Short mmCIF file of C-alpha atoms in Angstrom, two decimals:
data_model
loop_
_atom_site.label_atom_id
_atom_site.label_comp_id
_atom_site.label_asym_id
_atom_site.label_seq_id
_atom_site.Cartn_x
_atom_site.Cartn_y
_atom_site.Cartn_z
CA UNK B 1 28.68 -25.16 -24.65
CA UNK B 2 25.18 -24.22 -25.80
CA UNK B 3 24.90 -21.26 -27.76
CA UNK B 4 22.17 -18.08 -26.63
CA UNK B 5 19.46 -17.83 -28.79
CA UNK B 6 16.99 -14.83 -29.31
CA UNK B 7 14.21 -15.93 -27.19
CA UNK B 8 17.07 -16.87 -23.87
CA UNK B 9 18.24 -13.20 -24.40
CA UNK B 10 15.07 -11.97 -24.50
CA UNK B 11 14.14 -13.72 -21.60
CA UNK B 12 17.38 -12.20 -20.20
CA UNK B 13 16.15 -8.38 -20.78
CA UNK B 14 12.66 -9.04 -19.53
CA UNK B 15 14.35 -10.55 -16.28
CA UNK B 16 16.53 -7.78 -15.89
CA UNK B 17 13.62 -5.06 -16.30
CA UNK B 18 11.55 -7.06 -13.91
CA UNK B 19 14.56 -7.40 -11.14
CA UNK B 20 15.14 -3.78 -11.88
CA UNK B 21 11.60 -2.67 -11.06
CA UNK B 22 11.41 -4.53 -7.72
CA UNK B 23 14.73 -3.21 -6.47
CA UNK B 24 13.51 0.06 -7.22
CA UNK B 25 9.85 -0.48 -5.39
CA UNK B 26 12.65 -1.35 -2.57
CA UNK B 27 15.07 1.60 -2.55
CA UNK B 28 11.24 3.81 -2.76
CA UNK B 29 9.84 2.22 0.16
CA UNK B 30 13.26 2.75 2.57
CA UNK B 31 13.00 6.00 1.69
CA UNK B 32 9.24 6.46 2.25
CA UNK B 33 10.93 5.04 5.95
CA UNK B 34 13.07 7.62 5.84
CA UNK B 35 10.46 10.20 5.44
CA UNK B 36 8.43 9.13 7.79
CA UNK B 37 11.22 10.02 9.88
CA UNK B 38 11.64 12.89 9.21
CA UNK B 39 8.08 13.49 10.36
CA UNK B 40 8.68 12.13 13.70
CA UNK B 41 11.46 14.61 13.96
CA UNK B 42 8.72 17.23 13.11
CA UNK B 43 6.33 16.13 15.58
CA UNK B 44 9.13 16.77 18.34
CA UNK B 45 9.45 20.33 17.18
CA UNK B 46 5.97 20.56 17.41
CA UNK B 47 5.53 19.22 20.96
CA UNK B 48 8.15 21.37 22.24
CA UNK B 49 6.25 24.23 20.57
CA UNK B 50 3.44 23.19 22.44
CA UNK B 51 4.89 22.84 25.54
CA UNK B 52 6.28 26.24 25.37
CA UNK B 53 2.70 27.75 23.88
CA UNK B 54 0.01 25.73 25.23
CA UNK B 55 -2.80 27.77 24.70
CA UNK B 56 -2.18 28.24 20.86
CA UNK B 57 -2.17 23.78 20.53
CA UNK B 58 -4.46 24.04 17.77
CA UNK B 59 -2.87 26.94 15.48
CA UNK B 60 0.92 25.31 16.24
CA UNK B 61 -0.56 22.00 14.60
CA UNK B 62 -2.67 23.36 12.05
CA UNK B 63 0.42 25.39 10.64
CA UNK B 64 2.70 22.76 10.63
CA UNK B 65 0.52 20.51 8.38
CA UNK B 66 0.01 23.35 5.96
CA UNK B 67 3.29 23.81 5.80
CA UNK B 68 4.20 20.61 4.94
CA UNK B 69 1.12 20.35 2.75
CA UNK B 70 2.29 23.08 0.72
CA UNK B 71 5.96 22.00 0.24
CA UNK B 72 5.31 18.40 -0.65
CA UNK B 73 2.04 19.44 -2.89
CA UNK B 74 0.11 17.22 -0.53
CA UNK B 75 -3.79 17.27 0.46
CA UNK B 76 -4.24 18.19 3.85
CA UNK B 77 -5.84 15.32 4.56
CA UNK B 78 -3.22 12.81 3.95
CA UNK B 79 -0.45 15.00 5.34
CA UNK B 80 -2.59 14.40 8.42
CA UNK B 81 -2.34 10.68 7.83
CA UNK B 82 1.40 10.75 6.83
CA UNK B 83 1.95 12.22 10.17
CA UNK B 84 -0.36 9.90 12.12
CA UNK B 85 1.49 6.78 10.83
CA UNK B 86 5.03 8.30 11.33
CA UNK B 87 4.38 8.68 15.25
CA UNK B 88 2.40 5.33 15.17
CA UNK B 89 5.44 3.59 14.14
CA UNK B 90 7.75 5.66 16.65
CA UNK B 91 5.36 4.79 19.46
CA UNK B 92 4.07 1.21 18.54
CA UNK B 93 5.52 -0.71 15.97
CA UNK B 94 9.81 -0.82 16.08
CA UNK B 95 9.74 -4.03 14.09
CA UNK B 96 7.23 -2.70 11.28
CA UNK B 97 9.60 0.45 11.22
CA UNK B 98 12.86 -1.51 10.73
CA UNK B 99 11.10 -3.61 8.18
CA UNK B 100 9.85 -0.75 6.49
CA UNK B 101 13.23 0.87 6.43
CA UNK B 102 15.00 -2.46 4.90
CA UNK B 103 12.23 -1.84 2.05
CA UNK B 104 10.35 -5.12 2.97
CA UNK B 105 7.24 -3.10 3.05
CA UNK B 106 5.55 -0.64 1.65
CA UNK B 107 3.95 2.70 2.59
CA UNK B 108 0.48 1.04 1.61
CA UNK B 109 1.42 -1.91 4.12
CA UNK B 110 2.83 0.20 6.68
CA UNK B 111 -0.64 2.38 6.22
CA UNK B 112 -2.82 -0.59 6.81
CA UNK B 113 -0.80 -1.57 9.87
CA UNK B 114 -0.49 1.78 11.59
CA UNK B 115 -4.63 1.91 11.02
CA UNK B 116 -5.20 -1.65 13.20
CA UNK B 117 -2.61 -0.82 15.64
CA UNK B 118 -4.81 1.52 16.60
CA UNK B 119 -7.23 -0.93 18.47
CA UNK B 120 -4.90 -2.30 19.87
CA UNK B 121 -2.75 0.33 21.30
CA UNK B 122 -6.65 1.91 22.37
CA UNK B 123 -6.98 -1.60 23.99
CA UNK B 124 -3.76 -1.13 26.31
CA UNK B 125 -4.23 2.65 27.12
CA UNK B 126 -7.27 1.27 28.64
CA UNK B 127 -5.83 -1.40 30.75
CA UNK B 128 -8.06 -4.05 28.64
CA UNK B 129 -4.74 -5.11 27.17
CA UNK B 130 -1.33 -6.27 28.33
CA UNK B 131 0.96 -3.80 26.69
CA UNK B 132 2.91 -7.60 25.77
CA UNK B 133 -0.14 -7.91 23.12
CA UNK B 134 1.55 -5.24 20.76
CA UNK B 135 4.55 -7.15 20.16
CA UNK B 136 2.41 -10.19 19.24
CA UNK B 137 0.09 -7.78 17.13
CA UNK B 138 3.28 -6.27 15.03
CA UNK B 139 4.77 -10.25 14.68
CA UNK B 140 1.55 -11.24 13.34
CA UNK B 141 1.24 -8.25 11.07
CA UNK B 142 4.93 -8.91 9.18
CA UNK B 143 4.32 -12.60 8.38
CA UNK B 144 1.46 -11.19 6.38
CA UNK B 145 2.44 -8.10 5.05
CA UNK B 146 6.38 -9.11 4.31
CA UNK B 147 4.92 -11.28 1.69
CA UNK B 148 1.92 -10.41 0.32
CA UNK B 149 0.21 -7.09 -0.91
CA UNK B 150 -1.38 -4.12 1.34
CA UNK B 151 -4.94 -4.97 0.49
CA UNK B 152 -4.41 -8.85 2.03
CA UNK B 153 -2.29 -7.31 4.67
CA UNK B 154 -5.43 -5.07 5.90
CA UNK B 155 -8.03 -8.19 6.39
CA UNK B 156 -5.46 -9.90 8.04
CA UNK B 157 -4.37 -7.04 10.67
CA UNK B 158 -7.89 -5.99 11.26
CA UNK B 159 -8.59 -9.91 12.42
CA UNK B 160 -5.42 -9.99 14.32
CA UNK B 161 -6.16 -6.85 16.37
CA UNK B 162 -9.83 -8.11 16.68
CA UNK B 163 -8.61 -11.50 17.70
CA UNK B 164 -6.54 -9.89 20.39
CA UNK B 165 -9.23 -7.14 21.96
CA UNK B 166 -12.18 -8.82 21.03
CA UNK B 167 -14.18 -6.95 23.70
CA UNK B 168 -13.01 -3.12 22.19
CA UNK B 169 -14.07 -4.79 18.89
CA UNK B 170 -17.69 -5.06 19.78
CA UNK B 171 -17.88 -1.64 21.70
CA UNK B 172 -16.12 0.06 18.87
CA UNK B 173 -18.40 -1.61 16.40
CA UNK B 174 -21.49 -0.29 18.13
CA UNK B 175 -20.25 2.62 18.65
CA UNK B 176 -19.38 3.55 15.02
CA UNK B 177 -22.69 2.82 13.77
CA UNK B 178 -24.29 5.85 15.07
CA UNK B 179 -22.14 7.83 12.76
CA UNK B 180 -24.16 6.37 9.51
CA UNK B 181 -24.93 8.68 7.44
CA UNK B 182 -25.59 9.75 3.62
CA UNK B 183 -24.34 13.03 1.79
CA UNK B 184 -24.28 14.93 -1.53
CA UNK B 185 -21.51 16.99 -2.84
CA UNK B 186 -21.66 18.68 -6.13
CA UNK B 187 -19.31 18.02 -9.03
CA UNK B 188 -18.32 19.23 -12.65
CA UNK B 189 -20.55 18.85 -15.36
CA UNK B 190 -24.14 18.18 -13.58
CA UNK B 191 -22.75 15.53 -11.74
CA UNK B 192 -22.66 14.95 -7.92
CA UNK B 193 -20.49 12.06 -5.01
CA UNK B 194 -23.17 10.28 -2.93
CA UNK B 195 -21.35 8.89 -0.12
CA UNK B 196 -23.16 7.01 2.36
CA UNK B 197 -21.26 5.66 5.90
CA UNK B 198 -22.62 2.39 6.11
CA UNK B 199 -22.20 -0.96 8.54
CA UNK B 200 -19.68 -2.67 6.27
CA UNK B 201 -21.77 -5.53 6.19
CA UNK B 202 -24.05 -3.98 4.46
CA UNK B 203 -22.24 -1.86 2.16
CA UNK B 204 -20.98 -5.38 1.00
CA UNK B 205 -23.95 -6.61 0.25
CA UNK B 206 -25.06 -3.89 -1.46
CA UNK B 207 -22.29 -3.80 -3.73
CA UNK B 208 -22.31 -7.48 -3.92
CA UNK B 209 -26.43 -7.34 -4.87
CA UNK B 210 -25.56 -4.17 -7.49
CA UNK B 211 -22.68 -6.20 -9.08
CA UNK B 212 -24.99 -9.24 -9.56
CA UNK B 213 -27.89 -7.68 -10.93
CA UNK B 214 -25.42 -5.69 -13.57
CA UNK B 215 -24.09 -8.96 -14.69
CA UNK B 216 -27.74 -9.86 -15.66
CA UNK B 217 -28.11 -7.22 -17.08
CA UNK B 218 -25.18 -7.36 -19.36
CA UNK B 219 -25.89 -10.77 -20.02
CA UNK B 220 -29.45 -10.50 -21.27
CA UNK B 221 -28.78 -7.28 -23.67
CA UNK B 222 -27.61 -8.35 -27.35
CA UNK B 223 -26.30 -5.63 -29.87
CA UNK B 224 -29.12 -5.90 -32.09
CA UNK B 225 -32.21 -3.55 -32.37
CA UNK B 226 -35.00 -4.37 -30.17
CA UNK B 227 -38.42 -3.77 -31.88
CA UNK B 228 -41.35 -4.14 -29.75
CA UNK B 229 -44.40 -5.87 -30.86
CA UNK B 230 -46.94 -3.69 -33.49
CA UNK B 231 -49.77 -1.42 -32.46
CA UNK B 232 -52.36 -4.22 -33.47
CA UNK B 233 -50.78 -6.74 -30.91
CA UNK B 234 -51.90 -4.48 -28.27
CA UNK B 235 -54.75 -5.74 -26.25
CA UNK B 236 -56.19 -2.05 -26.11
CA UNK B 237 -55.61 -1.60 -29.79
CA UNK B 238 -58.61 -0.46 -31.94
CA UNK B 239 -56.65 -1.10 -35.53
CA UNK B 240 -58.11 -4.53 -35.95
CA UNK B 241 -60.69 -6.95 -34.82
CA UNK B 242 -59.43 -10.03 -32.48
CA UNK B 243 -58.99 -13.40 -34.82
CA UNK B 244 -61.64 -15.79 -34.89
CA UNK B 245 -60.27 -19.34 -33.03
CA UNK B 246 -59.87 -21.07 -36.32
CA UNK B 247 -57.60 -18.86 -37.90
CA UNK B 248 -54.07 -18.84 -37.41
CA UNK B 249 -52.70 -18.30 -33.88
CA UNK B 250 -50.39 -15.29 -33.51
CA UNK B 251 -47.63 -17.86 -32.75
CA UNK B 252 -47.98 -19.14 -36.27
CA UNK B 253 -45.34 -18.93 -39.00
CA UNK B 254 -47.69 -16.30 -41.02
CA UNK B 255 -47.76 -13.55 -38.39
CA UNK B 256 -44.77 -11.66 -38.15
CA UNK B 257 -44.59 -9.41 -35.67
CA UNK B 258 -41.48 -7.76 -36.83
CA UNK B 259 -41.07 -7.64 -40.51
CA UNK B 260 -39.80 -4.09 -41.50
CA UNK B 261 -43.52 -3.07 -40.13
CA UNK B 262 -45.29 -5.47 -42.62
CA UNK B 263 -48.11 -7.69 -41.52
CA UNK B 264 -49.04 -10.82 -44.02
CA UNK B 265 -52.21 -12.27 -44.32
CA UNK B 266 -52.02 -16.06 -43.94
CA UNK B 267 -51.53 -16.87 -47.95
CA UNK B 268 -48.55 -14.59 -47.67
CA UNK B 269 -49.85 -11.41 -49.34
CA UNK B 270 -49.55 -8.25 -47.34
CA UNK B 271 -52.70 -6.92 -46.03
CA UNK B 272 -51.68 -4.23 -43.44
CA UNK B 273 -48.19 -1.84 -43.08
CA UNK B 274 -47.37 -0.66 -40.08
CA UNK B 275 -44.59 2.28 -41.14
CA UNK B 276 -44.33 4.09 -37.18
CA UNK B 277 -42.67 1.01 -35.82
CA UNK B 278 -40.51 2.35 -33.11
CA UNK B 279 -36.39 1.21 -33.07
CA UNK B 280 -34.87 1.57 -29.59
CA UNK B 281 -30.81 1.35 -30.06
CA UNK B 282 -28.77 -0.79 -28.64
CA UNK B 283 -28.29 -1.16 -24.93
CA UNK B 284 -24.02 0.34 -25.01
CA UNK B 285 -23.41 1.44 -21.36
CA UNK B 286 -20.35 0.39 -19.54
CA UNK B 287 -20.29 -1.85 -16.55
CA UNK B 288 -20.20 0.57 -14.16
CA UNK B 289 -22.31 3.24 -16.31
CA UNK B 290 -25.19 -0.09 -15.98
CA UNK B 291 -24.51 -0.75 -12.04
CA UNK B 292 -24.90 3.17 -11.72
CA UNK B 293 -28.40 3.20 -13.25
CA UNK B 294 -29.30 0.28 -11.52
CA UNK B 295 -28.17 1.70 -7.84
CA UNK B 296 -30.62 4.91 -8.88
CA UNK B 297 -33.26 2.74 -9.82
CA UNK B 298 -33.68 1.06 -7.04
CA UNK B 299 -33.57 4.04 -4.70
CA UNK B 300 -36.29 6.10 -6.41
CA UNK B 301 -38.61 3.23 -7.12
CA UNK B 302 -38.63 1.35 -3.61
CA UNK B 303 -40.87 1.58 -1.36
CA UNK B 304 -39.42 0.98 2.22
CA UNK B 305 -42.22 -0.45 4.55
CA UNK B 306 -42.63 -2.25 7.86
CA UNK B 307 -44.48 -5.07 4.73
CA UNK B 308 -40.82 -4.99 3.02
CA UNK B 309 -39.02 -5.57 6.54
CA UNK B 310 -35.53 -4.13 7.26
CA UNK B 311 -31.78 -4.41 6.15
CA UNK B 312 -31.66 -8.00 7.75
CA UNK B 313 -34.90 -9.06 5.65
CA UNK B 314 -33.63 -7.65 2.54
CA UNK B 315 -30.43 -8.91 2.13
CA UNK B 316 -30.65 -10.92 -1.35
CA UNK B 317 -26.27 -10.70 -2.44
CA UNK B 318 -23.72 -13.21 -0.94
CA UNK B 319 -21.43 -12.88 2.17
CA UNK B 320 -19.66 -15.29 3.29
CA UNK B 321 -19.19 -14.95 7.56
CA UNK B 322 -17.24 -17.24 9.88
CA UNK B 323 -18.47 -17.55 13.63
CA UNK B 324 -17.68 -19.42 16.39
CA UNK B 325 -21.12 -22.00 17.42
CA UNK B 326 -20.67 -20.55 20.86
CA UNK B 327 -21.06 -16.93 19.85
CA UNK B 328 -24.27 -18.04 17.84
CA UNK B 329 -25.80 -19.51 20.72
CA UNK B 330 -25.37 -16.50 22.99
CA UNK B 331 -22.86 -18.14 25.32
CA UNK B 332 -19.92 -15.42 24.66
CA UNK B 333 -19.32 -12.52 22.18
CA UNK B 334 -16.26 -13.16 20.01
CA UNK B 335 -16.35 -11.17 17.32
CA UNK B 336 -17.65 -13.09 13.93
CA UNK B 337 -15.34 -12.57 10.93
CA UNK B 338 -16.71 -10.85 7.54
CA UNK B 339 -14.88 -12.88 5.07
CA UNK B 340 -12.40 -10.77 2.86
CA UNK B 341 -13.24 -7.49 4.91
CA UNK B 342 -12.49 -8.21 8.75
CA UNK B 343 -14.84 -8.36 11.86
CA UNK B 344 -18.20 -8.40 12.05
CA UNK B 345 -19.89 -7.59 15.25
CA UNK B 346 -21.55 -10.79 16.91
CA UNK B 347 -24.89 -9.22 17.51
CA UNK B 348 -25.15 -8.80 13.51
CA UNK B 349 -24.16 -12.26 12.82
CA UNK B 350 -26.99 -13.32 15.32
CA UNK B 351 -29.75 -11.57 13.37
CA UNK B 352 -28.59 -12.80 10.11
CA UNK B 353 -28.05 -16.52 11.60
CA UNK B 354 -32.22 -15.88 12.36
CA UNK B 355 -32.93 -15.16 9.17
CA UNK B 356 -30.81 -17.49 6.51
CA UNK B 357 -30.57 -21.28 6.48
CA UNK B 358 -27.48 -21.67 4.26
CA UNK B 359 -24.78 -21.97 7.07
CA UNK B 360 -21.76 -24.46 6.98
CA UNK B 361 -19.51 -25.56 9.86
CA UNK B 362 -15.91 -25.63 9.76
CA UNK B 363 -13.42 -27.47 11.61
CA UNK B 364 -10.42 -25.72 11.59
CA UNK B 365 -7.31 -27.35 12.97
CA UNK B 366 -5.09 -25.63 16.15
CA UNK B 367 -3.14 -23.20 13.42
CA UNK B 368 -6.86 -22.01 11.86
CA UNK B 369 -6.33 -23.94 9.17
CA UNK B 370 -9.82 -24.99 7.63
CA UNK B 371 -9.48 -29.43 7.17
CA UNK B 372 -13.04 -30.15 7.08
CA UNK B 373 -16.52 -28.83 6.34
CA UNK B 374 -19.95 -30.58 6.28
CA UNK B 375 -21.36 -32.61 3.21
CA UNK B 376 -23.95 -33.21 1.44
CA UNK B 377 -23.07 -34.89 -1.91
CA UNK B 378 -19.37 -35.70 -2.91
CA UNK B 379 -19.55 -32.64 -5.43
CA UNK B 380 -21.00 -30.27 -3.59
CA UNK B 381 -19.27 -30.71 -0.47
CA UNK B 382 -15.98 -30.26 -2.35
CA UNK B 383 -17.07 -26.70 -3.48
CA UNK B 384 -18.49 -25.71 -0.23
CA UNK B 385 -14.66 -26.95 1.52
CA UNK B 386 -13.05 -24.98 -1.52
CA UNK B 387 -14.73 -21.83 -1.24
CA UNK B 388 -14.06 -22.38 3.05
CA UNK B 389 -10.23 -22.73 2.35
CA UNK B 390 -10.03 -20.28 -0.55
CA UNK B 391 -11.79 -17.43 0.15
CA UNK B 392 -10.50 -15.74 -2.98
CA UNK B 393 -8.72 -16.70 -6.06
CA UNK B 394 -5.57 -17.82 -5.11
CA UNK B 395 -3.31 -15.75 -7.70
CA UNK B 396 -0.92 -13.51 -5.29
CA UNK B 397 -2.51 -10.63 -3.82
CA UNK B 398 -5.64 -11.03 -5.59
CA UNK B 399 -8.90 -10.14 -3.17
CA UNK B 400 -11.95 -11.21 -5.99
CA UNK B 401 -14.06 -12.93 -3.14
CA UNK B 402 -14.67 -17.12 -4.22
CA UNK B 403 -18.14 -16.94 -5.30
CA UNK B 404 -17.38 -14.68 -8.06
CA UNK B 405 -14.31 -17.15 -9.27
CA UNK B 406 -14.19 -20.06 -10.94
CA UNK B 407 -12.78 -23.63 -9.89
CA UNK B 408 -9.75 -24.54 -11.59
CA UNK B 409 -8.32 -27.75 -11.79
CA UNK B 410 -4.31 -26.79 -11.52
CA UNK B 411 -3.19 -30.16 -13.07
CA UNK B 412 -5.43 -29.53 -16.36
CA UNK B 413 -8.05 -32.29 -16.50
CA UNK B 414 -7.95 -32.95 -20.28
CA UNK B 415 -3.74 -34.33 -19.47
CA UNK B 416 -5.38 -36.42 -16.72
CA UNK B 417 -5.79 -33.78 -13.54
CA UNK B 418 -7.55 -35.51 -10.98
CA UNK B 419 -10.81 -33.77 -9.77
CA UNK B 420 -9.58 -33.97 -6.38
CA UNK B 421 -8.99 -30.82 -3.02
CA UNK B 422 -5.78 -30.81 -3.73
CA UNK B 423 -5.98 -30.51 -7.42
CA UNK B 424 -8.16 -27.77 -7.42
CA UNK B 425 -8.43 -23.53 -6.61
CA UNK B 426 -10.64 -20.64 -7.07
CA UNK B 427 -9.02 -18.32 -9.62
CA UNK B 428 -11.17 -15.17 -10.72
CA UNK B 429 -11.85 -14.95 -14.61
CA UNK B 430 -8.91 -12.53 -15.24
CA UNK B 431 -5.99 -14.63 -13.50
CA UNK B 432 -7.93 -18.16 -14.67
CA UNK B 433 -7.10 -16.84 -18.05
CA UNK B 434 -3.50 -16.75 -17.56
CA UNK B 435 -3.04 -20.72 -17.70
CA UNK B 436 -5.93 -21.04 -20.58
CA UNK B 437 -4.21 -23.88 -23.38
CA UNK B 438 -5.08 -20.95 -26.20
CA UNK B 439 -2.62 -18.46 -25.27
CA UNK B 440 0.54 -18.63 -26.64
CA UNK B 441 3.61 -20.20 -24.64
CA UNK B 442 5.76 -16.94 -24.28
CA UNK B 443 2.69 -15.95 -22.31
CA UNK B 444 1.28 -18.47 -20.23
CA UNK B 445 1.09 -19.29 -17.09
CA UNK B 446 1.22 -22.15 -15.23
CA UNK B 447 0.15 -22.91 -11.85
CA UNK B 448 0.81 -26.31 -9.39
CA UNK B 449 -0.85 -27.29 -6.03
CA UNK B 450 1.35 -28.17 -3.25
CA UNK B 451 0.89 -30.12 -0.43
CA UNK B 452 0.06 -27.98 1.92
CA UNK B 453 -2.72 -26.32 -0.28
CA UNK B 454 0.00 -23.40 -1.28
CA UNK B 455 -0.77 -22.91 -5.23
CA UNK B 456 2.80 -21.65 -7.36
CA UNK B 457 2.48 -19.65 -10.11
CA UNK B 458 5.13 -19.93 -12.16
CA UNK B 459 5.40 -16.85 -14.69
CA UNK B 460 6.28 -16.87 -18.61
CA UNK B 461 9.88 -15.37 -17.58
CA UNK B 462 10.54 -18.58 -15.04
CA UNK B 463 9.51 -17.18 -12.02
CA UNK B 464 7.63 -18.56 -8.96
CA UNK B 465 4.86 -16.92 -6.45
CA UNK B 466 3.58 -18.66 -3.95
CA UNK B 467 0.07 -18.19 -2.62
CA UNK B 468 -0.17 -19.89 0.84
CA UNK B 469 -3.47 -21.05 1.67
CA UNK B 470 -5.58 -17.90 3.76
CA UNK B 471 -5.57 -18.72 7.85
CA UNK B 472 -8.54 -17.82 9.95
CA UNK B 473 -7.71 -16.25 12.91
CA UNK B 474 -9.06 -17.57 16.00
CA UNK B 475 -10.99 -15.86 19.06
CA UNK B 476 -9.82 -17.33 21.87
#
């Protein structure tokens, strides 16, 4: 019999704390379910309350959220949500609630669900739905949610409930954008929150646009002092007279701009000091400190104009949309989807069809499973299929969009990984690092390709996650 060594009973305690942890996240989330019903058992007290002081409706419900408010040392505003979600999953969702209760999912999952349900259960109040379409929309929701985090489970809901009232989608849609809106609130320390209520579509490309230009940014400062050229190389300057064409041009190895403020003459002697050189420091702001700057910048200094067009004209960042050819031409309205974020309203995705060339079909097989995209060139085509089937790196419950990963090949090329679709994934720069050859084997990650485009991750401790490939979901 093999005897234990350090690193297998190390590997022992860091299984054991890991085990321990996710048994724990269970035994929280049944009794977050167990909460929540407790708050259903409120909201009976409250109706009969109600019921027996109709006229006072308002004050009965505003005192029984600050009183629970005040116990639990909760906002008001999410006491308000709490609430909401507890008689969501009385009303709507039994399966979510047992689910929830078992500690498959969490509060954050159940939060997500209880917020999509909402179109739907709008949908069937209306008579626009089949109240049978509920019981589809909660199935759909737990194949999702039961295995992957609250962020994923939200895109996926919000397409399921838009797949299933497409119609409410659009109206709601419309709707919602006449509540856009900006506002200023003051904080500590001269500082102040500007919100702004936006189309998402555009608050996506805005952040997408902001994020790009603050990688530039980042990319073009260096840690050294910038000097900026002497007074003389001004073409306003007065200090000397402009070279004759037969001596030395200014790109010559005897003018110096930036010598400690010395100028040399072209035998090397100096002629001329320049001591009120100006040193600007470095360039040391954060990422977000940079992206901050650069969303003021652009707000005081532009110019909006009928010559500068609208939203639609301006839109320089990167989304990535999925529509059905028959909603482009005008023949129904489905509603488009907003990779990584949810629906998009079809008139939008009209106007921006108008206005950018860079489309790609997909052919997507019965189960919305992307299988083919156009091509242009063998390489190309491969990334344009990848970033189709990917969407976003691949690492479990990771959400950094595919154009801002990188292509990996899984099977690592230098030990003779093919350059093949089924070799290949978007991770972002953060999980891609996991796997790199440099780190050290106690820490490193692998990851393998399976057939059906699923990528495992298999962690330093031995354990496997499984990121299926993401599903479109179809408007039908």
């Amino acid at each position: 019999m093999a005897l234990s060594t350090d690193l297998d009973l190390d590997l022992e305690e860091r299984r054991r704390v890991l085990d321990a942890w996710v048994d724990t996240r269970r035994r929280i989330a049944a009794l977050e379910a167990e909460a929540a019903d407790l708050l259903t058992e409120q909201i009976a007290i409250h109706d009969a309350d109600v019921s027996a002081s109709p006229s006072h409706r308002e004050a009965i419900h505003r005192s029984m959220i600050a009183e629970f408010s005040a116990a639990g040392h909760v906002s008001k505003g999410s006491m308000e949500f709490a609430f909401a979600d507890a008689h969501t999953l009385h009303t709507h969702l039994p399966a979510v609630r047992a689910a929830f209760a078992d500690g498959m999912i969490s509060v954050g999952h159940v939060r997500e669900i209880a917020r999509a349900c909402a179109l739907v259960a709008e949908a069937i109040r209306n008579r626009k739905a089949d109240p049978a379409v509920m019981e589809l929309f909660e199935t759909a929701a737990l194949v999702v949610a039961e295995r992957d985090t609250a962020a994923r489970t939200r895109a996926h809901v919000r397409q399921v409930a838009a797949a299933l009232v497409g119609e409410t989608l659009v109206e709601r849609h419309r709707r919602a954008a006449e509540e856009r809106c900006v506002t200023v609130r003051a904080l500590d320390d001269g500082l102040a929150l500007l919100t702004a209520v936006l189309p998402e579509w555009i608050a996506a490309a805005i952040s997408d646009r902001l994020n790009r230009m603050t990688r530039e940014v980042v990319r073009a400062r260096d840690t050294r002092e910038i000097l900026p050229p002497p007074r003389w190389f001004d073409d306003a300057a007065e200090y000397i007279d402009v070279p004759p064409l037969d001596e030395p041009p200014l790109a010559a190895p005897s003018v110096d701009f930036v010598d400690g403020g010395v100028i040399r003459g072209a035998d090397g002697d100096t002629f001329a000091t320049d001591p009120e050189v100006t040193h600007f420091p470095a360039d040391t702001r954060t990422w977000k400190q940079t992206e901050a700057d650069l969303f003021s910048d652009l707000l005081l200094t532009a110019d909006p104009s009928t010559a500068h067009g609208d939203a639609l004209d301006g839109v320089q960042a990167r989304i990535q949309v999925t529509v059905a050819a028959t909603t482009l031409a005008g023949v129904d309205d489905r509603p488009a989807e907003l990779d990584g974020l949810g629906p998009l309203s079809p008139d939008i995705v009209r106007e921006l069809a108008g206005r950018n060339t860079g489309w790609t079909r997909l052919f997507l097989d019965p189960t919305g499973m992307v299988v083919e995209t156009d091509t242009y060139t063998p390489t190309e085509g491969m990334r344009r299929f990848l970033r189709a089937r990917d969407r976003h790196c691949r690492f479990p419950g990771c959400r950094m969009p595919a154009h801002r990963s990188e292509i990996d090949h899984n099977h690592d090329h230098a030990k003779g990984g093919k350059t093949r679709l089924d070799n290949l994934g978007h991770f972002c720069r953060g999980h891609h690092a996991l796997k790199h050859p440099d780190i050290p084997d106690p820490y490193r990650w692998t990851a393998q390709q399976e057939k059906d485009g699923s990528i495992t991750w298999q962690s330093p401790l031995g354990r496997d996650y499984a990121d299926p490939p993401p599903r479109r979901v179809m408007f039908v």
